[in-house]
mmCIF file of N, CA, C and O in Angstrom:
data_model
loop_
_atom_site.group_PDB
_atom_site.id
_atom_site.type_symbol
_atom_site.label_atom_id
_atom_site.label_comp_id
_atom_site.label_asym_id
_atom_site.label_seq_id
_atom_site.Cartn_x
_atom_site.Cartn_y
_atom_site.Cartn_z
ATOM 1 N N MET A 1 106.019 22.027 82.248
ATOM 2 C CA MET A 1 106.764 21.507 84.126
ATOM 3 C C MET A 1 106.730 22.636 84.830
ATOM 4 O O MET A 1 107.098 23.612 84.533
ATOM 5 N N LEU A 2 106.084 22.294 85.588
ATOM 6 C CA LEU A 2 105.983 22.678 87.031
ATOM 7 C C LEU A 2 107.440 22.457 88.417
ATOM 8 O O LEU A 2 107.517 21.077 87.658
ATOM 9 N N ILE A 3 108.018 23.247 88.286
ATOM 10 C CA ILE A 3 109.545 23.466 89.130
ATOM 11 C C ILE A 3 109.192 23.509 90.581
ATOM 12 O O ILE A 3 109.006 24.875 90.850
ATOM 13 N N LEU A 4 109.489 22.899 91.748
ATOM 14 C CA LEU A 4 108.790 23.354 92.790
ATOM 15 C C LEU A 4 110.203 23.092 94.049
ATOM 16 O O LEU A 4 110.813 22.049 93.667
ATOM 17 N N THR A 5 110.223 23.807 94.920
ATOM 18 C CA THR A 5 111.658 23.234 95.607
ATOM 19 C C THR A 5 111.375 23.420 97.404
ATOM 20 O O THR A 5 110.016 23.959 98.048
ATOM 21 N N ARG A 6 111.618 22.221 97.438
ATOM 22 C CA ARG A 6 110.596 21.505 98.663
ATOM 23 C C ARG A 6 111.959 21.194 99.604
ATOM 24 O O ARG A 6 113.484 21.032 99.308
ATOM 25 N N ARG A 7 111.753 21.213 101.178
ATOM 26 C CA ARG A 7 113.048 20.523 102.203
ATOM 27 C C ARG A 7 112.964 18.719 102.676
ATOM 28 O O ARG A 7 111.218 18.618 102.165
ATOM 29 N N VAL A 8 113.295 18.307 103.354
ATOM 30 C CA VAL A 8 113.233 16.701 103.779
ATOM 31 C C VAL A 8 112.075 17.480 104.804
ATOM 32 O O VAL A 8 112.322 18.630 105.278
ATOM 33 N N GLY A 9 110.998 16.571 104.874
ATOM 34 C CA GLY A 9 109.727 16.514 105.404
ATOM 35 C C GLY A 9 108.420 17.534 105.166
ATOM 36 O O GLY A 9 107.996 17.242 105.137
ATOM 37 N N GLU A 10 108.693 18.219 103.771
ATOM 38 C CA GLU A 10 107.784 19.258 103.243
ATOM 39 C C GLU A 10 107.161 17.918 101.973
ATOM 40 O O GLU A 10 107.617 17.187 101.843
ATOM 41 N N SER A 11 106.060 18.520 101.245
ATOM 42 C CA SER A 11 105.237 17.616 100.645
ATOM 43 C C SER A 11 104.965 18.683 99.942
ATOM 44 O O SER A 11 104.718 19.874 99.527
ATOM 45 N N ILE A 12 104.025 17.494 98.583
ATOM 46 C CA ILE A 12 103.411 18.645 97.488
ATOM 47 C C ILE A 12 101.954 17.834 97.404
ATOM 48 O O ILE A 12 102.349 16.440 97.748
ATOM 49 N N THR A 13 101.064 18.375 96.852
ATOM 50 C CA THR A 13 100.038 17.530 96.604
ATOM 51 C C THR A 13 99.647 17.699 95.264
ATOM 52 O O THR A 13 99.303 19.024 94.405
ATOM 53 N N ILE A 14 98.967 16.558 94.894
ATOM 54 C CA ILE A 14 98.617 16.371 93.521
ATOM 55 C C ILE A 14 97.173 15.728 93.609
ATOM 56 O O ILE A 14 96.811 14.830 94.133
ATOM 57 N N GLY A 15 96.354 16.745 93.439
ATOM 58 C CA GLY A 15 94.708 16.511 93.234
ATOM 59 C C GLY A 15 94.473 16.344 94.676
ATOM 60 O O GLY A 15 94.915 17.526 95.554
ATOM 61 N N GLU A 16 93.241 15.577 94.634
ATOM 62 C CA GLU A 16 92.871 15.514 96.148
ATOM 63 C C GLU A 16 93.455 14.544 96.822
ATOM 64 O O GLU A 16 93.499 14.575 97.898
ATOM 65 N N HIS A 17 93.865 13.717 96.385
ATOM 66 C CA HIS A 17 94.488 12.295 97.082
ATOM 67 C C HIS A 17 95.903 11.824 96.447
ATOM 68 O O HIS A 17 96.238 10.451 97.377
ATOM 69 N N ILE A 18 96.199 12.384 96.471
ATOM 70 C CA ILE A 18 98.007 12.101 96.432
ATOM 71 C C ILE A 18 98.604 13.194 96.883
ATOM 72 O O ILE A 18 98.829 14.731 96.802
ATOM 73 N N LYS A 19 100.037 12.465 97.491
ATOM 74 C CA LYS A 19 100.508 13.431 98.506
ATOM 75 C C LYS A 19 102.406 12.788 98.053
ATOM 76 O O LYS A 19 102.303 11.396 97.929
ATOM 77 N N VAL A 20 103.009 14.220 97.880
ATOM 78 C CA VAL A 20 104.002 13.611 97.336
ATOM 79 C C VAL A 20 105.231 14.311 98.279
ATOM 80 O O VAL A 20 105.275 15.068 98.693
ATOM 81 N N TYR A 21 105.746 13.723 100.103
ATOM 82 C CA TYR A 21 107.276 13.853 100.428
ATOM 83 C C TYR A 21 108.446 13.932 99.988
ATOM 84 O O TYR A 21 108.772 12.746 99.547
ATOM 85 N N VAL A 22 108.980 14.573 100.694
ATOM 86 C CA VAL A 22 110.892 14.530 100.612
ATOM 87 C C VAL A 22 111.361 13.817 101.558
ATOM 88 O O VAL A 22 110.949 14.389 103.220
ATOM 89 N N ILE A 23 111.648 12.674 101.734
ATOM 90 C CA ILE A 23 112.007 11.779 102.880
ATOM 91 C C ILE A 23 113.691 12.140 103.441
ATOM 92 O O ILE A 23 113.829 11.710 104.115
ATOM 93 N N ASP A 24 114.286 12.167 102.042
ATOM 94 C CA ASP A 24 115.398 12.712 102.470
ATOM 95 C C ASP A 24 116.100 12.399 101.135
ATOM 96 O O ASP A 24 116.158 12.801 99.909
ATOM 97 N N ILE A 25 117.229 13.741 100.994
ATOM 98 C CA ILE A 25 118.680 14.502 100.424
ATOM 99 C C ILE A 25 119.593 13.742 100.421
ATOM 100 O O ILE A 25 120.652 14.598 101.458
ATOM 101 N N LYS A 26 120.646 13.041 99.576
ATOM 102 C CA LYS A 26 121.751 12.585 99.932
ATOM 103 C C LYS A 26 122.525 12.841 98.746
ATOM 104 O O LYS A 26 121.909 12.223 97.058
ATOM 105 N N GLY A 27 123.346 14.005 98.622
ATOM 106 C CA GLY A 27 124.102 14.546 97.429
ATOM 107 C C GLY A 27 123.197 14.934 96.651
ATOM 108 O O GLY A 27 122.172 15.335 96.367
ATOM 109 N N ARG A 28 122.909 13.302 95.043
ATOM 110 C CA ARG A 28 122.261 14.094 94.179
ATOM 111 C C ARG A 28 120.844 13.351 94.023
ATOM 112 O O ARG A 28 120.363 12.644 92.881
ATOM 113 N N GLN A 29 120.920 12.415 94.764
ATOM 114 C CA GLN A 29 119.930 11.358 95.105
ATOM 115 C C GLN A 29 118.691 11.782 96.106
ATOM 116 O O GLN A 29 118.772 12.556 97.017
ATOM 117 N N VAL A 30 117.670 12.206 95.818
ATOM 118 C CA VAL A 30 116.379 12.118 96.809
ATOM 119 C C VAL A 30 115.495 11.033 96.786
ATOM 120 O O VAL A 30 114.962 10.792 95.711
ATOM 121 N N ARG A 31 115.322 10.630 97.891
ATOM 122 C CA ARG A 31 113.778 9.723 98.360
ATOM 123 C C ARG A 31 113.057 10.310 98.693
ATOM 124 O O ARG A 31 112.398 10.942 99.297
ATOM 125 N N LEU A 32 111.587 9.966 97.828
ATOM 126 C CA LEU A 32 110.511 10.241 97.906
ATOM 127 C C LEU A 32 109.391 9.586 98.467
ATOM 128 O O LEU A 32 109.376 8.259 98.517
ATOM 129 N N GLY A 33 108.544 9.846 99.294
ATOM 130 C CA GLY A 33 107.189 9.188 99.694
ATOM 131 C C GLY A 33 105.898 9.489 98.991
ATOM 132 O O GLY A 33 105.838 10.869 99.225
ATOM 133 N N ILE A 34 105.151 8.188 99.010
ATOM 134 C CA ILE A 34 104.026 8.638 97.889
ATOM 135 C C ILE A 34 103.497 7.957 98.799
ATOM 136 O O ILE A 34 103.058 7.175 98.910
ATOM 137 N N LYS A 35 102.314 9.337 99.072
ATOM 138 C CA LYS A 35 101.085 8.877 99.397
ATOM 139 C C LYS A 35 99.663 8.736 98.718
ATOM 140 O O LYS A 35 99.328 10.185 98.422
ATOM 141 N N ALA A 36 98.879 7.168 98.312
ATOM 142 C CA ALA A 36 97.941 7.391 97.659
ATOM 143 C C ALA A 36 96.801 6.132 97.119
ATOM 144 O O ALA A 36 97.238 5.755 98.145
ATOM 145 N N PRO A 37 95.936 6.772 96.774
ATOM 146 C CA PRO A 37 95.361 5.776 96.785
ATOM 147 C C PRO A 37 95.984 4.318 96.342
ATOM 148 O O PRO A 37 96.391 3.884 95.645
ATOM 149 N N SER A 38 95.278 3.413 97.197
ATOM 150 C CA SER A 38 95.653 1.973 96.730
ATOM 151 C C SER A 38 96.011 1.210 95.065
ATOM 152 O O SER A 38 96.305 0.995 94.555
ATOM 153 N N ASP A 39 94.370 2.170 94.672
ATOM 154 C CA ASP A 39 93.760 1.745 93.195
ATOM 155 C C ASP A 39 94.482 2.758 91.667
ATOM 156 O O ASP A 39 94.707 3.061 91.263
ATOM 157 N N THR A 40 95.854 3.746 93.029
ATOM 158 C CA THR A 40 96.291 4.191 92.126
ATOM 159 C C THR A 40 98.032 3.921 91.768
ATOM 160 O O THR A 40 98.961 3.253 92.957
ATOM 161 N N THR A 41 98.247 3.574 90.348
ATOM 162 C CA THR A 41 99.994 2.427 89.942
ATOM 163 C C THR A 41 100.810 3.701 89.567
ATOM 164 O O THR A 41 100.830 4.457 89.344
ATOM 165 N N VAL A 42 102.188 3.437 90.328
ATOM 166 C CA VAL A 42 103.005 4.263 90.970
ATOM 167 C C VAL A 42 104.262 3.673 89.759
ATOM 168 O O VAL A 42 104.568 2.762 90.384
ATOM 169 N N TYR A 43 104.976 4.131 89.065
ATOM 170 C CA TYR A 43 105.688 3.233 88.323
ATOM 171 C C TYR A 43 107.291 4.190 88.752
ATOM 172 O O TYR A 43 106.956 5.276 87.982
ATOM 173 N N ARG A 44 108.362 3.909 88.894
ATOM 174 C CA ARG A 44 109.294 4.925 88.155
ATOM 175 C C ARG A 44 109.693 5.139 86.652
ATOM 176 O O ARG A 44 109.086 3.550 85.623
ATOM 177 N N GLN A 45 110.363 5.864 86.588
ATOM 178 C CA GLN A 45 110.141 5.988 84.636
ATOM 179 C C GLN A 45 110.202 4.706 83.828
ATOM 180 O O GLN A 45 110.133 5.181 82.952
ATOM 181 N N GLU A 46 111.901 4.217 84.359
ATOM 182 C CA GLU A 46 112.167 3.664 83.071
ATOM 183 C C GLU A 46 111.378 2.187 83.255
ATOM 184 O O GLU A 46 111.462 1.256 82.303
ATOM 185 N N ILE A 47 111.187 2.042 84.814
ATOM 186 C CA ILE A 47 110.299 0.641 84.039
ATOM 187 C C ILE A 47 108.457 0.751 83.500
ATOM 188 O O ILE A 47 107.889 0.063 82.615
ATOM 189 N N TYR A 48 107.961 2.467 83.779
ATOM 190 C CA TYR A 48 107.329 2.142 82.922
ATOM 191 C C TYR A 48 107.558 2.458 81.428
ATOM 192 O O TYR A 48 106.282 1.667 80.480
ATOM 193 N N GLN A 49 108.478 2.933 80.698
ATOM 194 C CA GLN A 49 108.556 2.832 79.509
ATOM 195 C C GLN A 49 108.751 1.652 78.667
ATOM 196 O O GLN A 49 108.814 1.717 77.965
ATOM 197 N N ARG A 50 109.644 0.462 80.253
ATOM 198 C CA ARG A 50 109.487 -0.574 79.524
ATOM 199 C C ARG A 50 108.137 -1.395 79.523
ATOM 200 O O ARG A 50 108.142 -2.373 78.480
ATOM 201 N N ILE A 51 107.321 -1.937 80.452
ATOM 202 C CA ILE A 51 106.127 -1.367 80.284
ATOM 203 C C ILE A 51 105.225 -1.485 79.032
ATOM 204 O O ILE A 51 104.726 -1.831 78.007
ATOM 205 N N LEU A 52 105.452 -0.043 78.749
ATOM 206 C CA LEU A 52 104.994 0.511 77.530
ATOM 207 C C LEU A 52 105.561 -0.299 76.364
ATOM 208 O O LEU A 52 105.224 -0.225 75.036
ATOM 209 N N GLU A 53 106.952 -0.687 75.901
ATOM 210 C CA GLU A 53 107.512 -0.583 75.069
ATOM 211 C C GLU A 53 107.067 -2.145 74.460
ATOM 212 O O GLU A 53 107.122 -2.814 73.662
ATOM 213 N N GLU A 54 107.293 -3.000 75.444
ATOM 214 C CA GLU A 54 106.278 -4.264 76.202
ATOM 215 C C GLU A 54 104.816 -4.545 75.773
ATOM 216 O O GLU A 54 104.590 -5.729 74.207
ATOM 217 N N ASN A 55 104.481 -3.357 75.789
ATOM 218 C CA ASN A 55 103.123 -3.748 75.437
ATOM 219 C C ASN A 55 102.984 -2.975 73.901
ATOM 220 O O ASN A 55 102.213 -3.779 72.997
ATOM 221 N N ARG A 56 103.873 -2.306 73.524
ATOM 222 C CA ARG A 56 104.209 -2.035 71.953
ATOM 223 C C ARG A 56 104.232 -2.874 70.825
ATOM 224 O O ARG A 56 103.586 -3.413 69.766
ATOM 225 N N LEU A 57 105.079 -4.003 71.924
ATOM 226 C CA LEU A 57 106.014 -5.154 71.030
ATOM 227 C C LEU A 57 104.929 -6.068 70.623
ATOM 228 O O LEU A 57 104.443 -6.961 70.345
ATOM 229 N N ALA A 58 104.315 -6.364 71.896
ATOM 230 C CA ALA A 58 102.894 -6.790 72.749
ATOM 231 C C ALA A 58 102.217 -7.392 70.545
ATOM 232 O O ALA A 58 101.110 -7.874 70.500
ATOM 233 N N ALA A 59 101.596 -5.698 70.805
ATOM 234 C CA ALA A 59 100.367 -5.930 70.145
ATOM 235 C C ALA A 59 100.494 -5.937 68.339
ATOM 236 O O ALA A 59 99.684 -6.005 67.602
ATOM 237 N N GLN A 60 102.037 -5.799 68.042
ATOM 238 C CA GLN A 60 102.428 -6.344 66.906
ATOM 239 C C GLN A 60 102.293 -7.730 66.628
ATOM 240 O O GLN A 60 102.570 -7.919 65.652
ATOM 241 N N ILE A 61 102.411 -8.662 67.104
ATOM 242 C CA ILE A 61 101.960 -9.907 66.819
ATOM 243 C C ILE A 61 100.671 -10.796 66.310
ATOM 244 O O ILE A 61 99.531 -9.299 66.849
ATOM 245 N N GLY A 62 100.482 -10.518 65.721
ATOM 246 C CA GLY A 62 100.147 -11.334 64.283
ATOM 247 C C GLY A 62 99.015 -12.306 64.692
ATOM 248 O O GLY A 62 99.520 -13.144 65.733
ATOM 249 N N VAL A 63 97.446 -12.514 64.719
ATOM 250 C CA VAL A 63 97.039 -13.641 64.826
ATOM 251 C C VAL A 63 97.433 -14.626 64.107
ATOM 252 O O VAL A 63 97.901 -16.098 64.794
ATOM 253 N N GLY A 64 98.537 -14.998 63.450
ATOM 254 C CA GLY A 64 99.398 -16.362 62.283
ATOM 255 C C GLY A 64 99.772 -16.514 63.296
ATOM 256 O O GLY A 64 99.994 -17.985 63.800
ATOM 257 N N SER A 65 101.003 -15.601 64.294
ATOM 258 C CA SER A 65 101.691 -15.681 65.070
ATOM 259 C C SER A 65 101.343 -16.568 66.954
ATOM 260 O O SER A 65 101.382 -17.766 67.010
ATOM 261 N N ILE A 66 100.077 -16.255 66.944
ATOM 262 C CA ILE A 66 98.960 -16.383 67.897
ATOM 263 C C ILE A 66 98.991 -18.025 68.453
ATOM 264 O O ILE A 66 98.905 -19.124 68.549
ATOM 265 N N ARG A 67 98.573 -18.122 66.532
ATOM 266 C CA ARG A 67 97.959 -19.297 65.826
ATOM 267 C C ARG A 67 99.428 -20.640 66.277
ATOM 268 O O ARG A 67 99.032 -22.027 66.360
ATOM 269 N N GLU A 68 99.874 -20.262 65.428
ATOM 270 C CA GLU A 68 101.089 -20.816 65.227
ATOM 271 C C GLU A 68 101.759 -21.496 67.304
ATOM 272 O O GLU A 68 102.140 -22.563 67.660
ATOM 273 N N ALA A 69 102.118 -20.290 68.256
ATOM 274 C CA ALA A 69 102.012 -20.541 69.137
ATOM 275 C C ALA A 69 101.288 -21.487 70.151
ATOM 276 O O ALA A 69 101.763 -22.307 71.402
ATOM 277 N N THR A 70 100.241 -21.198 69.885
ATOM 278 C CA THR A 70 99.314 -22.061 70.645
ATOM 279 C C THR A 70 98.540 -23.438 69.962
ATOM 280 O O THR A 70 98.258 -24.385 70.306
ATOM 281 N N GLU A 71 99.014 -24.292 68.782
ATOM 282 C CA GLU A 71 98.835 -25.530 68.030
ATOM 283 C C GLU A 71 99.227 -26.431 68.443
ATOM 284 O O GLU A 71 100.349 -26.546 69.393
ATOM 285 N N GLY A 72 98.288 -27.118 69.298
ATOM 286 C CA GLY A 72 98.761 -28.808 69.527
ATOM 287 C C GLY A 72 98.412 -28.397 70.910
ATOM 288 O O GLY A 72 98.739 -29.503 71.950
ATOM 289 N N LYS A 73 98.111 -27.398 71.687
ATOM 290 C CA LYS A 73 97.967 -26.968 72.909
ATOM 291 C C LYS A 73 97.051 -26.850 73.097
ATOM 292 O O LYS A 73 96.574 -27.360 75.096
ATOM 293 N N GLU A 74 95.897 -27.228 72.764
ATOM 294 C CA GLU A 74 94.135 -27.815 73.229
ATOM 295 C C GLU A 74 94.314 -29.223 74.010
ATOM 296 O O GLU A 74 94.731 -30.085 73.760
#
């Protein structure tokens, strides 16, 4: 892990197209601004973990379960 020190108004660049700005610091909370191409997806860590878990659960559903859920709906 790379650890950097930045002050309000300063930024870091990731690759050629992503820039992360320190917008504000209040106590233990930091506000960040992220400038990235519109096709770049940015998630908060807790949301990203939830997405991964839902994808994992969805992958466990068997074909039989899908057939049962959709029977009579055609």
